[in-house]
Tab-separated table of C-alpha atoms in Angstrom:
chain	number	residue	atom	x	y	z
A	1	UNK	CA	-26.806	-64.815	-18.819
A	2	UNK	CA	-30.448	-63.856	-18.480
A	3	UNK	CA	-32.720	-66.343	-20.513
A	4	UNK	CA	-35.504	-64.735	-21.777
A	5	UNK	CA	-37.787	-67.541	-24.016
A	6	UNK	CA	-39.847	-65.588	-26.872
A	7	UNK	CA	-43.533	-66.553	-27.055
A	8	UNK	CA	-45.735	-63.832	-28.681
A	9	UNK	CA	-48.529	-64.758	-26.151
A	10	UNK	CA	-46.844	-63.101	-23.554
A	11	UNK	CA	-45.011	-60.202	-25.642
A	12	UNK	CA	-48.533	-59.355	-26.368
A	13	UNK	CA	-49.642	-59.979	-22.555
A	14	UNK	CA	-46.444	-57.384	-21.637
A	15	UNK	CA	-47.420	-54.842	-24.017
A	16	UNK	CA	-50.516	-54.072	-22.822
A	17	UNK	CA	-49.469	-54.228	-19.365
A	18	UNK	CA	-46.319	-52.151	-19.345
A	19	UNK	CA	-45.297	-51.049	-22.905
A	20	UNK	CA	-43.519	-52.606	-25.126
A	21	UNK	CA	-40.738	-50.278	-27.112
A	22	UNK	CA	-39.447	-51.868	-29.885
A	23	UNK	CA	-41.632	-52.567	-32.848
A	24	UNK	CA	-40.561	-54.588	-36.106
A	25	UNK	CA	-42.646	-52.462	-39.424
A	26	UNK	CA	-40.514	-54.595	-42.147
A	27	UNK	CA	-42.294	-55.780	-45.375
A	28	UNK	CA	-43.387	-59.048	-44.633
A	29	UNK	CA	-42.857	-58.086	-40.634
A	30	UNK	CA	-44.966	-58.577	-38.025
A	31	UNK	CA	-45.398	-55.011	-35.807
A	32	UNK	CA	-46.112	-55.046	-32.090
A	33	UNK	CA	-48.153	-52.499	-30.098
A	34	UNK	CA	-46.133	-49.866	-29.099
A	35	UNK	CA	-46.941	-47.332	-26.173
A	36	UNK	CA	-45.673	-44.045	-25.718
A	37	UNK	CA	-42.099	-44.504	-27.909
A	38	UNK	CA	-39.686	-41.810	-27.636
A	39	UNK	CA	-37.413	-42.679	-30.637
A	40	UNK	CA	-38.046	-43.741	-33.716
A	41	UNK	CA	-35.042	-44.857	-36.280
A	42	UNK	CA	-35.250	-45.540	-40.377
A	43	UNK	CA	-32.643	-46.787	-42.304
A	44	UNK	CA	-33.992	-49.538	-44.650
A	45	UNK	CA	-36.460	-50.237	-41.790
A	46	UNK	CA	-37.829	-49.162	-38.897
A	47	UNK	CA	-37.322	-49.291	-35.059
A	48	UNK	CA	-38.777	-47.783	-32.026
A	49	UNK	CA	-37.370	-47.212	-28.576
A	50	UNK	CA	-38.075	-45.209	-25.333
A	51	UNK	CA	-35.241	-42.577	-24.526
A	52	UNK	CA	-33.012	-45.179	-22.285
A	53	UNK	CA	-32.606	-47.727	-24.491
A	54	UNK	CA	-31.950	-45.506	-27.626
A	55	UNK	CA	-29.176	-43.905	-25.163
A	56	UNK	CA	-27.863	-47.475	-24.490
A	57	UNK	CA	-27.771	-48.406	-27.768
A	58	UNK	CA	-26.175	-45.514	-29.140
A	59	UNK	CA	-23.094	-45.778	-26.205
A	60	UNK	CA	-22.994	-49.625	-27.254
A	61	UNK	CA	-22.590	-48.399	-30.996
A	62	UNK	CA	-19.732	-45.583	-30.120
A	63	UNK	CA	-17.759	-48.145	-28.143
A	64	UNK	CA	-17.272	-50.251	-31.132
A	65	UNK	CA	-16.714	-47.577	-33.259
A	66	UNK	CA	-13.871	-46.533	-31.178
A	67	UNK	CA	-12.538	-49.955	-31.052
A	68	UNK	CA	-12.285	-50.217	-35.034
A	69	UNK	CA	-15.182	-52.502	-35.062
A	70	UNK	CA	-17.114	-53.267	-38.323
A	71	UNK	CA	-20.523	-52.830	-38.391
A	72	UNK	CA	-21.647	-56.362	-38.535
A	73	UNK	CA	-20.268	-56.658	-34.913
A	74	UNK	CA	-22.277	-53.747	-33.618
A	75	UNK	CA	-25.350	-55.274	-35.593
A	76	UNK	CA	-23.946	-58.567	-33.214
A	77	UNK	CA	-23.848	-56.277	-30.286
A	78	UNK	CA	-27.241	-55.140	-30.387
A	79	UNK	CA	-29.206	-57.740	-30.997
A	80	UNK	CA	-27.228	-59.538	-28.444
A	81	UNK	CA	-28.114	-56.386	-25.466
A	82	UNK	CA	-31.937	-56.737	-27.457
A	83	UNK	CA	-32.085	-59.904	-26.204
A	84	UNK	CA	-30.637	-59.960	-22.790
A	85	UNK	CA	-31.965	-57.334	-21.376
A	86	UNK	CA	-34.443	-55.224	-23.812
A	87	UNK	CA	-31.313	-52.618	-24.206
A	88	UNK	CA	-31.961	-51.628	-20.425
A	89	UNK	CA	-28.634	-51.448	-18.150
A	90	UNK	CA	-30.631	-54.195	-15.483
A	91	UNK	CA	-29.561	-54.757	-12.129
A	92	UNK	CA	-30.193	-58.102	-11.424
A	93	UNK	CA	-30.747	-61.230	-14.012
A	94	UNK	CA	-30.120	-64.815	-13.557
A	95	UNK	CA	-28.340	-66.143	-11.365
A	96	UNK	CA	-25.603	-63.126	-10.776
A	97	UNK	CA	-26.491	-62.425	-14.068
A	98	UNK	CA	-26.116	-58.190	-14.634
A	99	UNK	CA	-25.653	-55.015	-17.084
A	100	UNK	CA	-26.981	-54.126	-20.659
A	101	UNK	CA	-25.094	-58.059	-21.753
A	102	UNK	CA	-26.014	-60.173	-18.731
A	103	UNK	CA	-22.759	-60.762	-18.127
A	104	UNK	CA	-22.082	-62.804	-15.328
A	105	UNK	CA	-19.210	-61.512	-12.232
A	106	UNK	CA	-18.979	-65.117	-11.433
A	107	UNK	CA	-17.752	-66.098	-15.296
A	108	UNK	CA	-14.853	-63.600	-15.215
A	109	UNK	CA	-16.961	-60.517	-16.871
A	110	UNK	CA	-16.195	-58.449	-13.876
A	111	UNK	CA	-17.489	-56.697	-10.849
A	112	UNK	CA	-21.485	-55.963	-10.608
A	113	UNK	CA	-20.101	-52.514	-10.473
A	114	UNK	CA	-18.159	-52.571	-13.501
A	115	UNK	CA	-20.535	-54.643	-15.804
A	116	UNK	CA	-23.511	-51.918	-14.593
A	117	UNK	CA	-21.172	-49.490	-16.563
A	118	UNK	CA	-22.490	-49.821	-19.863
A	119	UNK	CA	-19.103	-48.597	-21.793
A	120	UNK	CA	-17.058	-51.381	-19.583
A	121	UNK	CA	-19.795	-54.027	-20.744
A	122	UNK	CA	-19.791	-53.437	-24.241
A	123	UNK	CA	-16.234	-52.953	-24.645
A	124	UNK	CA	-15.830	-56.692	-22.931
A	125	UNK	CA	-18.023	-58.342	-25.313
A	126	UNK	CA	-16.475	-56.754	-28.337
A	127	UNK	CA	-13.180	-57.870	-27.015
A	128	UNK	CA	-14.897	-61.751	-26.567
A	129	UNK	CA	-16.276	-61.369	-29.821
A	130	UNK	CA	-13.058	-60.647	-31.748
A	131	UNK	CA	-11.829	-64.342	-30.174
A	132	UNK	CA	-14.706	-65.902	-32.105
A	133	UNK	CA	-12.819	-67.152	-34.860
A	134	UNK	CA	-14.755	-66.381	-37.928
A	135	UNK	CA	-17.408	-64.329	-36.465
A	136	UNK	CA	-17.663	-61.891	-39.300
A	137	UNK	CA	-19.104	-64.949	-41.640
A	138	UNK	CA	-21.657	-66.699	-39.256
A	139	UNK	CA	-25.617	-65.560	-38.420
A	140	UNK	CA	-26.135	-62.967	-36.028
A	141	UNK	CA	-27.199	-65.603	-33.350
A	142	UNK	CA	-24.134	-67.964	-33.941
A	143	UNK	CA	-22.216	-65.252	-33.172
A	144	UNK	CA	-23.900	-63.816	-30.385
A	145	UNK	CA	-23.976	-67.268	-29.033
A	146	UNK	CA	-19.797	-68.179	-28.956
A	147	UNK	CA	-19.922	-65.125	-26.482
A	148	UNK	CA	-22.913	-65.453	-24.604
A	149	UNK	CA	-23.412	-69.258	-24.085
A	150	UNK	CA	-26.772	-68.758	-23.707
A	151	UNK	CA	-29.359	-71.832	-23.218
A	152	UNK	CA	-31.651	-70.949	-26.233
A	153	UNK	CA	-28.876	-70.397	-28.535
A	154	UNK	CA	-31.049	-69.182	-31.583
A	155	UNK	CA	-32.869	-66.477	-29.642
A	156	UNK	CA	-30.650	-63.633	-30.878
A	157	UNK	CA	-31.891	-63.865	-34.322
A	158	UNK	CA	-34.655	-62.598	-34.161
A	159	UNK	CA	-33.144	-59.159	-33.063
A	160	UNK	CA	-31.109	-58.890	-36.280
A	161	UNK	CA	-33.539	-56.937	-38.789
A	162	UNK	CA	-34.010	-54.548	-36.085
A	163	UNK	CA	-29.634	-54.721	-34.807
A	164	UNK	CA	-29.005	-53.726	-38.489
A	165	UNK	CA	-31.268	-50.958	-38.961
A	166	UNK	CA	-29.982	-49.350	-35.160
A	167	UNK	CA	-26.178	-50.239	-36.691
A	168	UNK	CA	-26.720	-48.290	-40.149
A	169	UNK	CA	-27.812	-45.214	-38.706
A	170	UNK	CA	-25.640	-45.226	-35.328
A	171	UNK	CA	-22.666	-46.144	-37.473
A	172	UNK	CA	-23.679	-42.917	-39.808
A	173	UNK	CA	-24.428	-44.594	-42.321
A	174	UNK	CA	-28.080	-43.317	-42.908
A	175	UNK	CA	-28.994	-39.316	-42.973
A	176	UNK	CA	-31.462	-37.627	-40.628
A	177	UNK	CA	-32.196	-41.349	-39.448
A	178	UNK	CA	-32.583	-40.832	-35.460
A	179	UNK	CA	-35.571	-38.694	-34.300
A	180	UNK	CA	-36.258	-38.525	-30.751
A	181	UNK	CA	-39.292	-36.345	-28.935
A	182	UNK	CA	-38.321	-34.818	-25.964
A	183	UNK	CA	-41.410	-33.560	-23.672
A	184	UNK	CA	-41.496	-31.784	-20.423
A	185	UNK	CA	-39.188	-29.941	-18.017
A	186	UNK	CA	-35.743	-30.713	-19.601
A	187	UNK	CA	-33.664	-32.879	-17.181
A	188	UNK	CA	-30.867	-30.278	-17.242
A	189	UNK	CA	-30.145	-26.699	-18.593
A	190	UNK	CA	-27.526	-23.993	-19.225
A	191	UNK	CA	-23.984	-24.796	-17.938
A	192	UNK	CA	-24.946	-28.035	-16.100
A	193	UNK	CA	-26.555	-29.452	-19.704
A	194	UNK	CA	-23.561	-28.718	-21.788
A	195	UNK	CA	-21.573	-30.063	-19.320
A	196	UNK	CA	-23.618	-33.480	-19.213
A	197	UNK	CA	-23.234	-33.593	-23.117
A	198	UNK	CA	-19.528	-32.846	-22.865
A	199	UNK	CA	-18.837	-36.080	-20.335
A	200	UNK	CA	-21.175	-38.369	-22.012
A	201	UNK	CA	-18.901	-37.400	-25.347
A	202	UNK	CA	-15.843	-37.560	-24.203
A	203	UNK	CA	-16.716	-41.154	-22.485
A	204	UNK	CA	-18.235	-42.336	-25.680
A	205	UNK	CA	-16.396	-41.284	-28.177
A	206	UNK	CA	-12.962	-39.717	-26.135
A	207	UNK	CA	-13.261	-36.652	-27.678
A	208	UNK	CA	-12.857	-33.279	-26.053
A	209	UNK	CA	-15.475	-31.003	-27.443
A	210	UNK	CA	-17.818	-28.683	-26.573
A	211	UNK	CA	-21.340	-27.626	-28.034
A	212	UNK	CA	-19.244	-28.447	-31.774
A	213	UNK	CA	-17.231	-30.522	-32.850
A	214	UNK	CA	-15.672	-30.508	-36.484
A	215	UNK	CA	-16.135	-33.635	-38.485
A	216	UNK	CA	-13.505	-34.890	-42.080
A	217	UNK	CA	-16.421	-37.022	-43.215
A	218	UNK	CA	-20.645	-36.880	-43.508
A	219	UNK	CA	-20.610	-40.641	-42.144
A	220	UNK	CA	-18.691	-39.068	-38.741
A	221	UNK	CA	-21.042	-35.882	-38.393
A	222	UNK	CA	-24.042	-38.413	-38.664
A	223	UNK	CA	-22.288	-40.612	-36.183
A	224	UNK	CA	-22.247	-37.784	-33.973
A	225	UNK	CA	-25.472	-35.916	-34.750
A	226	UNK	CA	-27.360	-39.008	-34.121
A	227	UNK	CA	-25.654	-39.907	-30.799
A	228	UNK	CA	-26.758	-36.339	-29.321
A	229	UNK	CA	-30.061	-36.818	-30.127
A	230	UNK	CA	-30.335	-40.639	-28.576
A	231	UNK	CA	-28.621	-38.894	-25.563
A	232	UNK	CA	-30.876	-35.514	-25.573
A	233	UNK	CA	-33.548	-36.650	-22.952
A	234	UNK	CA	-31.073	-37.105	-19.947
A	235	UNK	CA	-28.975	-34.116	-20.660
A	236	UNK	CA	-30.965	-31.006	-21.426
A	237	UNK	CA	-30.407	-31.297	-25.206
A	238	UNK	CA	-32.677	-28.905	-27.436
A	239	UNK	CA	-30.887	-28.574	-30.897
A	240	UNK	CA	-28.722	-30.274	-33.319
A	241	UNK	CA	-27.399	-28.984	-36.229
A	242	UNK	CA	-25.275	-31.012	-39.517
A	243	UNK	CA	-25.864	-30.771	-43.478
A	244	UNK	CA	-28.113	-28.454	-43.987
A	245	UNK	CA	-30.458	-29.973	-41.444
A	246	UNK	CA	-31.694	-29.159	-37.703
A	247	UNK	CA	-33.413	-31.507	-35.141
A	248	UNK	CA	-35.535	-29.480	-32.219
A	249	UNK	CA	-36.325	-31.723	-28.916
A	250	UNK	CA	-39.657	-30.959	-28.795
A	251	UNK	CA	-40.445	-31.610	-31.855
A	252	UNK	CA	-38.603	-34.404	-32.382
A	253	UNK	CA	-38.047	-34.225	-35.979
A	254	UNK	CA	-34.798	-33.290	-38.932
A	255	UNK	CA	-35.717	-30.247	-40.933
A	256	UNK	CA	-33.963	-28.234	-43.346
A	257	UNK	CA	-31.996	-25.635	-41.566
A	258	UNK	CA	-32.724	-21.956	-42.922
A	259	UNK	CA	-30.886	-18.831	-43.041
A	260	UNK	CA	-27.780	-18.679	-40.197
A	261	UNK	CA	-28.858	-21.958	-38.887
A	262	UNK	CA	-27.484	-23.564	-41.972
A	263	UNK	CA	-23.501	-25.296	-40.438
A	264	UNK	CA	-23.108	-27.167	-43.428
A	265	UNK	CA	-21.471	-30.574	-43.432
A	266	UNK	CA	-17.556	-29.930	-41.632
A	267	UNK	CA	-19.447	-29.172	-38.206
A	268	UNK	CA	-22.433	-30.656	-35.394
A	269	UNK	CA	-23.466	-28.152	-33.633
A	270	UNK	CA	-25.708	-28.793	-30.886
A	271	UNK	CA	-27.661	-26.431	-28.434
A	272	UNK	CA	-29.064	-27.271	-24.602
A	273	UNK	CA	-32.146	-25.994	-23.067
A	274	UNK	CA	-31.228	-22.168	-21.318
């Protein structure tokens, strides 16, 4: 695993030097600089992220969805990827250290190849997590740490406030709670965006659909809605429709939907740049 000892000296050293993405604005919080965020999430909190981790975490979230997972164990999952690797699918790490977990080939996670797959990594630590005996009843870190191993065992902590508030509105649990700004030349438009959207969903979520998809349930549509908008920068996205409410890329923002933009709460619709 890749060890990455927190000292706010040098958080505050990286953040003027690179950027620093995610940002803690809790009562009683501290906040970090933040330059040039993409994404910004509420849901009984706040959390920022560029466009490739928001992606990353929303895939990590939809895997263990799919695998029946509660939500405390995607709250694990997060703050666990938070940790290792900033929620960035990295190629190298410690050691042979690799992938969104820093799972290691050489500990029986699997192939560089494989573990760079971000669906393939989360799924495996879900799958190690479930093991844990009790997991569902200890800290985040405790947790995170009968999986990982890692040599500063209470690290992970401190990624729980923000895992929890990702987790709620991932899971669908919050309304209208993902809002990503897309600027510039979309990556992708027309047929070729759809079709982006379509793959990422069925990998995520193995679901064939395409610009809609019919929902039983507001917590599913949110699910959803909130997935195409952490995905929208790297596949053309420019609309999302659910409940009475419309997200625009450029803007970057959930507004009430008017007139025949109005889908209602049975359907996500979501439109890609022309």
């Amino acid at each position: 695993m890749k060890r990455k000892p927190f000292a706010i000296v040098a958080v505050l050293v990286l953040v003027g030097a690179l950027g620093f993405f995610v940002s803690r604005s809790f009562e009683g919080g501290i906040k970090l600089p933040l330059i040039g965020p993409e994404c910004t999430v509420k849901a009984d909190g706040q959390v920022t992220l560029d466009a490739v981790q928001m992606a990353n975490a929303a895939t990590i979230t939809a895997v263990g969805v799919r695998r029946k997972m509660p939500e405390r164990a995607v709250v694990i999952a997060l703050a666990t990827a938070l940790q290792e690797s900033k929620l960035e699918n990295l190629d190298n790490g410690d050691r042979d250290s690799v992938g969104l977990f820093q799972q290691r080939p050489s500990q029986g996670w699997g192939t560089p190849e494989k573990i760079q797959d971000p669906r393939y990594a989360a799924k495996k630590f879900y799958a190690a997590l479930k093991k844990v005996k009790g997991w569902q009843d200890m800290r985040v870190t405790d947790a995170a740490q009968k999986v990982q191993r890692s040599a500063y065992p209470n690290a992970y902590e401190k990624w729980a406030d923000e895992s929890a508030v990702l987790a709620k509105a991932l899971t669908g649990k919050a309304t209208s709670a993902v809002e990503c700004t897309v600027s510039g030349e979309p990556a992708l438009r027309g047929a070729a965006a759809a079709a982006a959207l379509a793959e990422g969903f069925k990998l995520d979520w193995g679901i064939d659909a395409d610009l809609s998809v019919n929902v039983k349930n507001a917590d599913t549509g949110w699910r959803y809605a909130h997935w195409l908008v952490s995905h929208a920068k790297s596949t053309g996205l420019e609309k999302v429709r659910f409940a009475d409410r419309e997200w625009t890329a450029t803007d970057g923002k959930w507004q009430p939907a008017t007139g025949d933009r109005i889908v209602g709460n049975t359907t996500v619709v979501a439109e890609v740049f022309r």
